[in-house]
Amino acid sequence: MAISVPHRLLFIDGEWREPIKKNRISIINPSTEQIIGDVPAATAEDVDIAVEAARKALTRNGGKDWAAASGAYRAKYLRAIAAKITERKPQLAKLEALDCGKPLEEAAWDIDDVAGCFEYHAHLAEALDSRQKAPLSLPAETFKGYLLMEPIGVVGLITPWNYPLLMATWKVAPALAAGCAAILKPSEVASITCLELADICMEVGLPPGILNILTGSGPEAGAPLVSHPHVDKIAFTGSSATGSKIMTAAAQLVKPVTLELGGKSPIVVFEDVDLDKAAEWTLFGCFWTNGQICSATSRLIVHESIATEFLDKLVKWCQNIKITDPLEEGCRLGPVVSRGQYEKVMNFISTAKTEGATILCGGERPENLEKGFFVKPTIITDVKASMQIWREEVFGPVLCVKTFATEEEAIELANDTHYGLGAAILSDDLERCERITKAFQCGIVWVNCSQPCFCQAPWGGKKRSGFGRELGERGLDNYLNVKQVTQYVSSDPWGWYKSPSKL
């Protein structure tokens, strides 16, 4: 399983480039707390160079090299990238597990999704050709109209550390399919595989400047990208607090943004479920990716008639989860990504105790793991709706619980949050599932499951979980400018003014 972290530079204009200030950021393996490598630290000076490269790439050869090329032309590159991702899957999965701590089997699943996402967007790029000059139905016969779908321009893509390569792909693939040129700024906490994507782009011959990848901190690299006057759009996935800052900065230039932010999603469990099936989906919905998912269904709302039995089941399932080094076979829960994240999660648990909640299980480091940022899967009961643990996003393997008596009460509890990303309902009564699906105030609903995600289905939320959609056809539209073209087709003069020749 030994694997070394490649030494990479910034990827700008199709080449590896040393950062202007020559700084680098250490990579810490969250399982061992050891430094295993480093990545380059971009600053505003590097952002300027990358933006200029992206703008030149869009206009090179009159745009025919990319922006004005056919979608079918761009699709060939997307499929080539997908093939290389699949070819390098074993190495990429190991690097992902080392970098962010997710179990190796989960990381491998992510890499499959990365390849699938590039393939899907190759299909959308091809389909874009048939959408060009889509006719408009106009009420006047003297006019005809149609639509042109054009790339929005240079886009800044800022992505998180919980799915380093997959979340980058959710933005890179549609941006490239649409004909944009992109600057990707992945999280400095986990960005190894994003630099490997740069290596793949070089290998497949992606035109220079179409994708530029700048690793570095948010203040040093992300902020200059957001405020750059020659970046036409920002797409961001991360915390609501950072999303608010990005929206404020982009507003100064009236720059469009897509924001996929935090969540505190509910999972509502009714009394008619199979308890073991419901237990597994409940735990998967919160502990998948080591609990570090913006859509995690981390608020369990369970019917009071089954609460005691169901919680007993959950504890037994938790005790059966293998917590270990992510590279070890059968690992199902690895460490959280960093010391800072570990301390944040533990502070949430401590505050819950102080406020009067009960730690039903977990809430501490596993006894057999002295090193690494590991947190046992945690279930917290006796929770009040005013408690921090119920209101705020933890981003760790922590599930909090409340009970309900009626359907109306369940809906009220589910919607009592500033967030609105996802929600789940578990019940054998499909009519009830449909009622509650409509009542949930969110962008994604899972029925009798939690967290499945497909690149064909739009993803996004409402309220403080952000706005705009990624994935699906709507995700591609984020990177397109729709141009209306109206043509006067009559041979007769317009006739609004009197012609001087007839006076």
Short mmCIF file of C-alpha atoms in Angstrom, two decimals:
data_model
loop_
_atom_site.label_atom_id
_atom_site.label_comp_id
_atom_site.label_asym_id
_atom_site.label_seq_id
_atom_site.Cartn_x
_atom_site.Cartn_y
_atom_site.Cartn_z
CA MET A 1 0.00 0.00 0.00
CA ALA A 2 3.08 2.27 0.12
CA ILE A 3 2.62 5.30 -2.09
CA SER A 4 4.54 8.54 -2.32
CA VAL A 5 2.98 11.94 -2.89
CA PRO A 6 4.16 13.44 -6.21
CA HIS A 7 5.93 16.79 -5.99
CA ARG A 8 3.89 19.22 -8.09
CA LEU A 9 3.88 22.91 -9.00
CA LEU A 10 1.00 25.18 -9.99
CA PHE A 11 -0.67 24.31 -13.30
CA ILE A 12 -0.97 27.44 -15.45
CA ASP A 13 -1.32 27.74 -19.23
CA GLY A 14 -0.71 24.02 -19.73
CA GLU A 15 2.58 24.03 -17.80
CA TRP A 16 3.91 23.44 -14.29
CA ARG A 17 4.95 26.76 -12.76
CA GLU A 18 6.69 27.66 -9.53
CA PRO A 19 4.57 30.03 -7.39
CA ILE A 20 5.82 33.61 -7.65
CA LYS A 21 6.57 33.68 -3.91
CA LYS A 22 7.85 30.06 -3.94
CA ASN A 23 5.87 29.12 -0.83
CA ARG A 24 4.47 25.64 -0.16
CA ILE A 25 1.90 24.13 2.22
CA SER A 26 2.55 20.92 4.16
CA ILE A 27 0.31 17.91 3.62
CA ILE A 28 -0.57 16.11 6.85
CA ASN A 29 -1.88 12.56 6.81
CA PRO A 30 -4.90 12.73 9.16
CA SER A 31 -4.44 9.06 10.14
CA THR A 32 -0.86 9.43 11.35
CA GLU A 33 -0.52 13.20 11.89
CA GLN A 34 2.71 12.98 9.85
CA ILE A 35 3.79 15.35 7.06
CA ILE A 36 3.76 13.34 3.83
CA GLY A 37 4.51 16.06 1.29
CA ASP A 38 3.57 19.58 0.29
CA VAL A 39 1.70 21.54 -2.37
CA PRO A 40 2.47 24.94 -3.90
CA ALA A 41 0.90 28.03 -2.32
CA ALA A 42 -0.47 30.42 -4.92
CA THR A 43 -0.98 34.11 -4.24
CA ALA A 44 -2.65 37.01 -6.06
CA GLU A 45 0.30 37.29 -8.45
CA ASP A 46 -0.24 33.70 -9.61
CA VAL A 47 -3.98 34.31 -9.92
CA ASP A 48 -3.27 37.20 -12.30
CA ILE A 49 -1.11 34.99 -14.51
CA ALA A 50 -3.69 32.19 -14.55
CA VAL A 51 -6.58 34.53 -15.39
CA GLU A 52 -4.61 36.04 -18.25
CA ALA A 53 -3.82 32.55 -19.55
CA ALA A 54 -7.50 31.61 -19.37
CA ARG A 55 -8.61 34.72 -21.24
CA LYS A 56 -6.07 34.15 -24.00
CA ALA A 57 -7.17 30.51 -24.27
CA LEU A 58 -10.76 31.57 -24.92
CA THR A 59 -9.84 33.96 -27.74
CA ARG A 60 -7.00 31.96 -29.31
CA ASN A 61 -7.61 31.35 -33.02
CA GLY A 62 -10.81 33.38 -32.84
CA GLY A 63 -12.14 31.06 -30.15
CA LYS A 64 -12.04 28.07 -32.49
CA ASP A 65 -9.62 26.19 -30.23
CA TRP A 66 -12.24 25.91 -27.47
CA ALA A 67 -14.99 28.46 -26.77
CA ALA A 68 -16.34 28.55 -30.33
CA ALA A 69 -15.55 24.91 -31.09
CA SER A 70 -18.33 22.36 -31.26
CA GLY A 71 -19.47 20.57 -28.15
CA ALA A 72 -18.48 17.32 -29.87
CA TYR A 73 -14.89 18.61 -30.13
CA ARG A 74 -14.75 19.40 -26.42
CA ALA A 75 -16.39 16.05 -25.59
CA LYS A 76 -13.36 14.20 -26.97
CA TYR A 77 -11.15 15.80 -24.34
CA LEU A 78 -13.63 15.10 -21.55
CA ARG A 79 -13.78 11.43 -22.54
CA ALA A 80 -10.00 11.24 -22.73
CA ILE A 81 -9.77 12.66 -19.20
CA ALA A 82 -12.37 10.13 -18.00
CA ALA A 83 -10.34 7.26 -19.49
CA LYS A 84 -7.14 8.44 -17.80
CA ILE A 85 -8.95 8.83 -14.47
CA THR A 86 -10.09 5.21 -14.73
CA GLU A 87 -6.59 4.08 -15.73
CA ARG A 88 -5.07 5.81 -12.70
CA LYS A 89 -7.85 4.85 -10.28
CA PRO A 90 -5.69 2.75 -7.88
CA GLN A 91 -3.15 5.55 -7.40
CA LEU A 92 -5.76 8.32 -7.21
CA ALA A 93 -7.85 6.46 -4.64
CA LYS A 94 -4.83 5.88 -2.40
CA LEU A 95 -3.75 9.51 -2.65
CA GLU A 96 -7.29 10.62 -1.79
CA ALA A 97 -7.41 8.34 1.26
CA LEU A 98 -4.01 9.57 2.44
CA ASP A 99 -4.92 13.21 1.93
CA CYS A 100 -8.39 13.52 3.45
CA GLY A 101 -8.75 10.35 5.54
CA LYS A 102 -11.69 8.69 3.83
CA PRO A 103 -11.73 4.87 3.65
CA LEU A 104 -9.92 3.52 0.59
CA GLU A 105 -12.98 1.70 -0.75
CA GLU A 106 -14.98 4.92 -0.50
CA ALA A 107 -12.20 6.88 -2.21
CA ALA A 108 -12.20 4.32 -5.04
CA TRP A 109 -15.95 4.80 -5.38
CA ASP A 110 -15.35 8.55 -5.64
CA ILE A 111 -12.83 8.06 -8.44
CA ASP A 112 -15.37 5.99 -10.37
CA ASP A 113 -17.80 8.88 -9.95
CA VAL A 114 -15.16 11.32 -11.21
CA ALA A 115 -14.73 9.34 -14.42
CA GLY A 116 -18.50 8.97 -14.76
CA CYS A 117 -19.00 12.70 -14.31
CA PHE A 118 -16.54 13.57 -17.11
CA GLU A 119 -18.24 10.99 -19.35
CA TYR A 120 -21.69 12.41 -18.60
CA HIS A 121 -20.60 15.95 -19.35
CA ALA A 122 -19.05 14.79 -22.62
CA HIS A 123 -22.56 13.66 -23.54
CA LEU A 124 -23.98 17.05 -22.50
CA ALA A 125 -21.33 18.85 -24.55
CA GLU A 126 -22.37 16.88 -27.62
CA ALA A 127 -26.04 17.55 -26.92
CA LEU A 128 -25.27 21.25 -26.66
CA ASP A 129 -24.66 21.34 -30.41
CA SER A 130 -28.28 20.41 -31.08
CA ARG A 131 -29.47 23.12 -28.68
CA GLN A 132 -27.80 25.86 -30.71
CA LYS A 133 -30.17 28.10 -32.65
CA ALA A 134 -33.17 26.64 -30.85
CA PRO A 135 -36.11 28.51 -32.47
CA LEU A 136 -38.38 30.83 -30.52
CA SER A 137 -42.10 30.92 -31.15
CA LEU A 138 -42.88 34.60 -31.76
CA PRO A 139 -46.32 36.19 -32.21
CA ALA A 140 -45.27 38.26 -35.26
CA GLU A 141 -44.62 36.59 -38.63
CA THR A 142 -42.28 39.39 -39.66
CA PHE A 143 -39.72 38.23 -37.07
CA LYS A 144 -38.00 35.00 -36.30
CA GLY A 145 -35.91 34.31 -33.24
CA TYR A 146 -33.52 31.74 -31.88
CA LEU A 147 -31.16 31.14 -28.96
CA LEU A 148 -27.40 30.79 -28.87
CA MET A 149 -25.77 28.98 -25.94
CA GLU A 150 -22.37 30.53 -25.35
CA PRO A 151 -19.76 29.94 -22.64
CA ILE A 152 -20.00 32.49 -19.86
CA GLY A 153 -16.23 33.08 -20.07
CA VAL A 154 -13.48 32.64 -17.47
CA VAL A 155 -14.77 30.93 -14.36
CA GLY A 156 -13.27 30.61 -10.88
CA LEU A 157 -13.99 27.29 -9.20
CA ILE A 158 -13.41 26.97 -5.46
CA THR A 159 -13.83 23.50 -3.98
CA PRO A 160 -13.74 21.78 -0.55
CA TRP A 161 -11.64 19.05 1.04
CA ASN A 162 -14.23 16.37 1.78
CA TYR A 163 -14.42 15.10 -1.82
CA PRO A 164 -11.27 16.72 -3.24
CA LEU A 165 -11.31 15.42 -6.81
CA LEU A 166 -15.03 14.70 -7.11
CA MET A 167 -16.19 18.16 -6.00
CA ALA A 168 -13.62 19.69 -8.35
CA THR A 169 -15.01 17.56 -11.18
CA TRP A 170 -18.59 18.67 -10.44
CA LYS A 171 -17.40 22.14 -11.51
CA VAL A 172 -14.58 21.49 -13.96
CA ALA A 173 -16.52 19.05 -16.16
CA PRO A 174 -19.54 21.31 -16.87
CA ALA A 175 -17.35 24.40 -17.20
CA LEU A 176 -15.24 22.70 -19.87
CA ALA A 177 -18.26 21.12 -21.56
CA ALA A 178 -19.81 24.59 -21.89
CA GLY A 179 -16.66 25.99 -23.50
CA CYS A 180 -15.41 28.05 -20.56
CA ALA A 181 -11.83 28.42 -19.41
CA ALA A 182 -11.41 27.68 -15.70
CA ILE A 183 -9.19 28.40 -12.74
CA LEU A 184 -9.65 25.71 -10.08
CA LYS A 185 -8.71 26.59 -6.49
CA PRO A 186 -9.08 23.43 -4.40
CA SER A 187 -8.93 23.43 -0.61
CA GLU A 188 -5.41 23.72 0.75
CA VAL A 189 -6.36 21.03 3.29
CA ALA A 190 -6.67 18.35 0.59
CA SER A 191 -5.64 19.03 -2.99
CA ILE A 192 -3.21 16.28 -4.05
CA THR A 193 -5.56 14.64 -6.53
CA CYS A 194 -6.52 17.95 -8.11
CA LEU A 195 -2.88 18.43 -9.09
CA GLU A 196 -2.93 14.91 -10.53
CA LEU A 197 -5.88 16.04 -12.66
CA ALA A 198 -3.52 18.70 -14.04
CA ASP A 199 -1.06 15.98 -14.99
CA ILE A 200 -3.86 14.09 -16.76
CA CYS A 201 -4.87 17.23 -18.67
CA MET A 202 -1.29 17.58 -19.89
CA GLU A 203 -1.25 13.95 -20.94
CA VAL A 204 -4.44 14.18 -23.01
CA GLY A 205 -3.33 17.45 -24.63
CA LEU A 206 -6.01 19.76 -23.28
CA PRO A 207 -5.40 23.15 -24.94
CA PRO A 208 -3.18 25.38 -22.75
CA GLY A 209 -4.98 27.76 -20.41
CA ILE A 210 -8.36 26.01 -20.60
CA LEU A 211 -7.91 24.54 -17.11
CA ASN A 212 -5.54 26.13 -14.61
CA ILE A 213 -5.11 24.71 -11.11
CA LEU A 214 -3.90 26.88 -8.23
CA THR A 215 -3.44 25.33 -4.82
CA GLY A 216 -3.24 27.74 -1.91
CA SER A 217 -5.16 29.25 0.97
CA GLY A 218 -8.51 30.98 0.75
CA PRO A 219 -7.25 34.45 1.72
CA GLU A 220 -4.10 34.26 -0.44
CA ALA A 221 -5.49 32.58 -3.57
CA GLY A 222 -9.28 32.21 -3.30
CA ALA A 223 -10.08 35.83 -2.42
CA PRO A 224 -8.05 37.33 -5.31
CA LEU A 225 -9.78 34.90 -7.68
CA VAL A 226 -13.24 35.95 -6.49
CA SER A 227 -12.52 39.67 -6.79
CA HIS A 228 -10.58 39.52 -10.06
CA PRO A 229 -12.20 41.84 -12.64
CA HIS A 230 -11.52 39.42 -15.52
CA VAL A 231 -13.17 36.39 -13.91
CA ASP A 232 -16.73 36.19 -15.21
CA LYS A 233 -18.28 33.80 -12.68
CA ILE A 234 -17.53 32.07 -9.37
CA ALA A 235 -18.74 28.62 -8.34
CA PHE A 236 -18.08 27.74 -4.70
CA THR A 237 -18.70 24.75 -2.46
CA GLY A 238 -17.95 25.19 1.23
CA SER A 239 -19.20 26.76 4.43
CA SER A 240 -22.08 29.22 4.58
CA ALA A 241 -19.86 31.80 6.27
CA THR A 242 -17.32 31.73 3.45
CA GLY A 243 -20.11 31.64 0.87
CA SER A 244 -21.49 34.87 2.30
CA LYS A 245 -18.08 36.55 1.94
CA ILE A 246 -17.74 35.34 -1.64
CA MET A 247 -21.20 36.61 -2.52
CA THR A 248 -20.34 40.02 -1.03
CA ALA A 249 -17.06 40.27 -2.95
CA ALA A 250 -18.60 39.13 -6.24
CA ALA A 251 -21.44 41.62 -5.84
CA GLN A 252 -18.99 44.51 -6.17
CA LEU A 253 -18.55 43.54 -9.84
CA VAL A 254 -22.09 42.17 -10.29
CA LYS A 255 -20.43 38.81 -10.88
CA PRO A 256 -22.71 35.74 -10.93
CA VAL A 257 -22.10 33.07 -8.31
CA THR A 258 -23.26 29.54 -7.66
CA LEU A 259 -23.10 28.59 -3.98
CA GLU A 260 -23.38 25.09 -2.54
CA LEU A 261 -23.04 25.65 1.17
CA GLY A 262 -23.60 23.98 4.52
CA GLY A 263 -26.46 21.90 5.80
CA LYS A 264 -28.11 20.43 8.86
CA SER A 265 -30.34 17.97 7.11
CA PRO A 266 -33.06 15.91 8.80
CA ILE A 267 -33.87 12.23 8.45
CA VAL A 268 -37.43 11.41 9.56
CA VAL A 269 -38.06 7.78 10.58
CA PHE A 270 -41.63 6.54 10.96
CA GLU A 271 -42.88 3.61 13.00
CA ASP A 272 -43.62 1.31 10.03
CA VAL A 273 -40.01 0.78 8.89
CA ASP A 274 -37.78 -2.26 9.03
CA LEU A 275 -35.56 -1.19 11.92
CA ASP A 276 -32.32 -2.73 10.66
CA LYS A 277 -32.67 -1.25 7.17
CA ALA A 278 -33.57 2.11 8.68
CA ALA A 279 -30.63 1.91 11.08
CA GLU A 280 -28.12 1.36 8.29
CA TRP A 281 -29.49 4.21 6.15
CA THR A 282 -29.57 6.50 9.18
CA LEU A 283 -25.92 5.82 10.01
CA PHE A 284 -24.80 5.93 6.38
CA GLY A 285 -26.56 9.27 5.95
CA CYS A 286 -24.52 10.80 8.77
CA PHE A 287 -21.23 8.85 8.98
CA TRP A 288 -20.40 8.39 5.28
CA THR A 289 -17.24 10.36 4.40
CA ASN A 290 -16.40 10.31 8.12
CA GLY A 291 -19.42 12.53 8.75
CA GLN A 292 -17.92 15.32 6.64
CA ILE A 293 -20.76 15.87 4.17
CA CYS A 294 -22.64 19.13 3.65
CA SER A 295 -25.81 17.11 3.02
CA ALA A 296 -25.35 14.78 6.02
CA THR A 297 -28.72 13.83 7.54
CA SER A 298 -27.31 14.56 10.98
CA ARG A 299 -30.65 15.37 12.68
CA LEU A 300 -32.56 12.15 13.37
CA ILE A 301 -36.28 12.72 13.93
CA VAL A 302 -37.75 9.39 15.00
CA HIS A 303 -41.31 8.40 15.93
CA GLU A 304 -41.65 8.17 19.69
CA SER A 305 -43.22 4.68 19.56
CA ILE A 306 -40.04 3.10 18.19
CA ALA A 307 -37.42 5.50 19.55
CA THR A 308 -36.05 3.31 22.35
CA GLU A 309 -35.81 0.17 20.23
CA PHE A 310 -34.44 2.06 17.23
CA LEU A 311 -31.74 3.85 19.22
CA ASP A 312 -30.68 0.52 20.72
CA LYS A 313 -30.31 -0.79 17.16
CA LEU A 314 -28.27 2.25 16.15
CA VAL A 315 -25.85 1.80 19.04
CA LYS A 316 -25.29 -1.85 18.11
CA TRP A 317 -24.70 -0.91 14.47
CA CYS A 318 -22.24 1.81 15.56
CA GLN A 319 -20.29 -0.70 17.64
CA ASN A 320 -19.87 -2.80 14.50
CA ILE A 321 -18.32 0.00 12.39
CA LYS A 322 -14.63 -0.62 11.70
CA ILE A 323 -12.64 2.49 12.62
CA THR A 324 -9.05 2.33 11.44
CA ASP A 325 -6.43 3.62 9.02
CA PRO A 326 -8.29 4.32 5.75
CA LEU A 327 -5.91 2.09 3.79
CA GLU A 328 -6.72 -0.93 5.95
CA GLU A 329 -9.12 -3.41 4.40
CA GLY A 330 -12.71 -3.11 5.64
CA CYS A 331 -12.29 0.40 7.07
CA ARG A 332 -15.66 2.13 7.26
CA LEU A 333 -14.75 5.22 9.30
CA GLY A 334 -11.47 7.05 9.02
CA PRO A 335 -10.23 10.23 10.72
CA VAL A 336 -11.63 13.69 10.20
CA VAL A 337 -9.44 15.74 7.92
CA SER A 338 -7.32 17.84 10.30
CA ARG A 339 -6.51 18.70 13.88
CA GLY A 340 -8.60 21.84 13.61
CA GLN A 341 -11.60 19.84 12.42
CA TYR A 342 -11.06 17.25 15.17
CA GLU A 343 -11.03 19.94 17.84
CA LYS A 344 -14.13 21.56 16.36
CA VAL A 345 -16.06 18.26 16.44
CA MET A 346 -14.98 17.50 20.00
CA ASN A 347 -16.01 21.01 21.10
CA PHE A 348 -19.47 20.44 19.63
CA ILE A 349 -19.78 17.24 21.65
CA SER A 350 -18.52 18.92 24.82
CA THR A 351 -20.97 21.81 24.42
CA ALA A 352 -23.84 19.37 23.92
CA LYS A 353 -22.97 17.74 27.27
CA THR A 354 -22.77 21.13 28.95
CA GLU A 355 -26.18 22.09 27.58
CA GLY A 356 -27.74 18.93 29.04
CA ALA A 357 -27.73 16.46 26.15
CA THR A 358 -26.80 12.79 26.63
CA ILE A 359 -23.96 11.12 24.73
CA LEU A 360 -25.61 7.80 23.98
CA CYS A 361 -22.49 6.36 22.34
CA GLY A 362 -19.14 7.56 21.01
CA GLY A 363 -18.08 11.12 21.68
CA GLU A 364 -14.41 10.26 22.13
CA ARG A 365 -11.29 8.94 20.44
CA PRO A 366 -11.17 5.16 19.84
CA GLU A 367 -9.12 3.56 22.62
CA ASN A 368 -6.85 1.62 20.24
CA LEU A 369 -5.86 4.61 18.09
CA GLU A 370 -3.34 6.88 19.78
CA LYS A 371 -2.51 8.89 16.66
CA GLY A 372 -4.75 10.42 14.02
CA PHE A 373 -7.83 12.63 14.12
CA PHE A 374 -10.29 9.82 14.85
CA VAL A 375 -13.70 10.34 16.47
CA LYS A 376 -15.95 7.43 17.38
CA PRO A 377 -19.35 7.54 15.68
CA THR A 378 -21.43 9.58 18.11
CA ILE A 379 -25.15 9.60 18.89
CA ILE A 380 -26.54 12.38 21.09
CA THR A 381 -30.01 12.24 22.70
CA ASP A 382 -32.06 14.42 25.09
CA VAL A 383 -31.55 17.22 22.58
CA LYS A 384 -33.54 20.44 22.67
CA ALA A 385 -34.26 22.43 19.53
CA SER A 386 -32.38 25.42 20.97
CA MET A 387 -29.11 23.50 21.46
CA GLN A 388 -26.05 24.21 19.33
CA ILE A 389 -25.78 20.54 18.34
CA TRP A 390 -29.27 20.72 16.79
CA ARG A 391 -28.82 24.11 15.08
CA GLU A 392 -25.27 24.15 13.72
CA GLU A 393 -23.36 22.05 11.21
CA VAL A 394 -20.79 19.80 12.93
CA PHE A 395 -19.12 18.26 9.86
CA GLY A 396 -18.10 15.12 11.72
CA PRO A 397 -19.54 11.70 12.69
CA VAL A 398 -22.15 13.10 15.09
CA LEU A 399 -25.88 12.30 14.96
CA CYS A 400 -28.35 14.14 17.22
CA VAL A 401 -31.83 12.84 17.97
CA LYS A 402 -35.31 14.12 18.70
CA THR A 403 -38.64 12.27 18.75
CA PHE A 404 -42.03 13.18 17.33
CA ALA A 405 -45.62 12.06 17.78
CA THR A 406 -47.41 13.32 14.65
CA GLU A 407 -46.61 13.86 11.00
CA GLU A 408 -47.15 17.60 11.43
CA GLU A 409 -44.67 17.71 14.31
CA ALA A 410 -42.08 15.82 12.24
CA ILE A 411 -42.38 18.29 9.38
CA GLU A 412 -42.08 21.25 11.73
CA LEU A 413 -38.93 19.81 13.34
CA ALA A 414 -37.42 18.97 9.95
CA ASN A 415 -37.93 22.46 8.56
CA ASP A 416 -36.87 24.32 11.71
CA THR A 417 -33.40 25.18 10.40
CA HIS A 418 -31.60 27.97 8.57
CA TYR A 419 -30.38 25.37 6.08
CA GLY A 420 -32.17 23.68 3.21
CA LEU A 421 -29.88 21.31 1.34
CA GLY A 422 -31.23 17.79 1.85
CA ALA A 423 -33.76 15.75 3.80
CA ALA A 424 -34.69 12.08 4.06
CA ILE A 425 -37.83 10.18 4.99
CA LEU A 426 -38.00 6.49 5.88
CA SER A 427 -41.48 4.95 5.79
CA ASP A 428 -43.32 2.09 4.06
CA ASP A 429 -46.29 4.41 3.48
CA LEU A 430 -45.44 5.89 0.07
CA GLU A 431 -48.36 8.33 0.12
CA ARG A 432 -47.00 9.74 3.36
CA CYS A 433 -43.54 9.88 1.80
CA GLU A 434 -44.95 11.94 -1.05
CA ARG A 435 -46.73 14.35 1.30
CA ILE A 436 -43.63 14.93 3.36
CA THR A 437 -41.40 15.20 0.31
CA LYS A 438 -43.52 18.15 -0.81
CA ALA A 439 -43.46 19.67 2.69
CA PHE A 440 -39.66 19.53 3.13
CA GLN A 441 -38.00 22.93 2.58
CA CYS A 442 -34.88 21.81 0.76
CA GLY A 443 -33.35 21.09 -2.63
CA ILE A 444 -32.84 17.30 -2.35
CA VAL A 445 -35.11 14.64 -0.83
CA TRP A 446 -34.22 10.99 -0.29
CA VAL A 447 -37.05 8.48 0.17
CA ASN A 448 -36.14 5.31 2.08
CA CYS A 449 -32.42 6.07 1.69
CA SER A 450 -29.94 8.85 2.39
CA GLN A 451 -27.07 10.39 0.40
CA PRO A 452 -27.19 8.63 -3.00
CA CYS A 453 -25.99 11.08 -5.64
CA PHE A 454 -25.99 10.78 -9.42
CA CYS A 455 -24.42 13.22 -11.86
CA GLN A 456 -27.62 13.12 -13.94
CA ALA A 457 -29.66 14.65 -11.07
CA PRO A 458 -29.42 18.36 -10.14
CA TRP A 459 -27.82 19.10 -6.77
CA GLY A 460 -28.27 22.19 -4.60
CA GLY A 461 -30.28 23.76 -1.83
CA LYS A 462 -32.15 26.78 -0.58
CA LYS A 463 -32.03 29.13 2.43
CA ARG A 464 -28.48 29.28 3.85
CA SER A 465 -27.48 26.17 1.94
CA GLY A 466 -27.00 28.35 -1.12
CA PHE A 467 -28.53 28.64 -4.57
CA GLY A 468 -28.00 27.44 -8.09
CA ARG A 469 -27.71 23.80 -9.14
CA GLU A 470 -24.81 21.57 -10.02
CA LEU A 471 -24.98 18.35 -12.06
CA GLY A 472 -27.64 17.37 -14.56
CA GLU A 473 -28.51 19.63 -17.48
CA ARG A 474 -29.16 22.52 -15.10
CA GLY A 475 -25.59 22.28 -13.86
CA LEU A 476 -24.28 22.86 -17.38
CA ASP A 477 -26.55 25.90 -17.76
CA ASN A 478 -24.63 27.57 -14.90
CA TYR A 479 -21.72 28.02 -17.30
CA LEU A 480 -23.68 29.24 -20.32
CA ASN A 481 -24.82 32.65 -21.42
CA VAL A 482 -28.13 32.49 -23.29
CA LYS A 483 -28.11 34.93 -26.19
CA GLN A 484 -31.43 35.84 -27.78
CA VAL A 485 -31.25 36.58 -31.52
CA THR A 486 -34.23 38.24 -33.25
CA GLN A 487 -34.25 38.82 -37.00
CA TYR A 488 -36.62 40.96 -39.10
CA VAL A 489 -37.55 38.81 -42.10
CA SER A 490 -40.10 40.94 -43.98
CA SER A 491 -39.20 42.69 -47.24
CA ASP A 492 -41.46 45.61 -46.27
CA PRO A 493 -40.09 48.70 -44.49
CA TRP A 494 -40.84 48.97 -40.78
CA GLY A 495 -42.96 52.07 -41.45
CA TRP A 496 -42.85 53.74 -38.04
CA TYR A 497 -41.36 56.98 -39.40
CA LYS A 498 -42.33 58.73 -42.63
CA SER A 499 -39.75 58.23 -45.31
CA PRO A 500 -38.14 61.55 -46.46
CA SER A 501 -38.21 60.27 -50.05
CA LYS A 502 -42.00 60.21 -50.00
CA LEU A 503 -42.55 63.71 -48.62
#
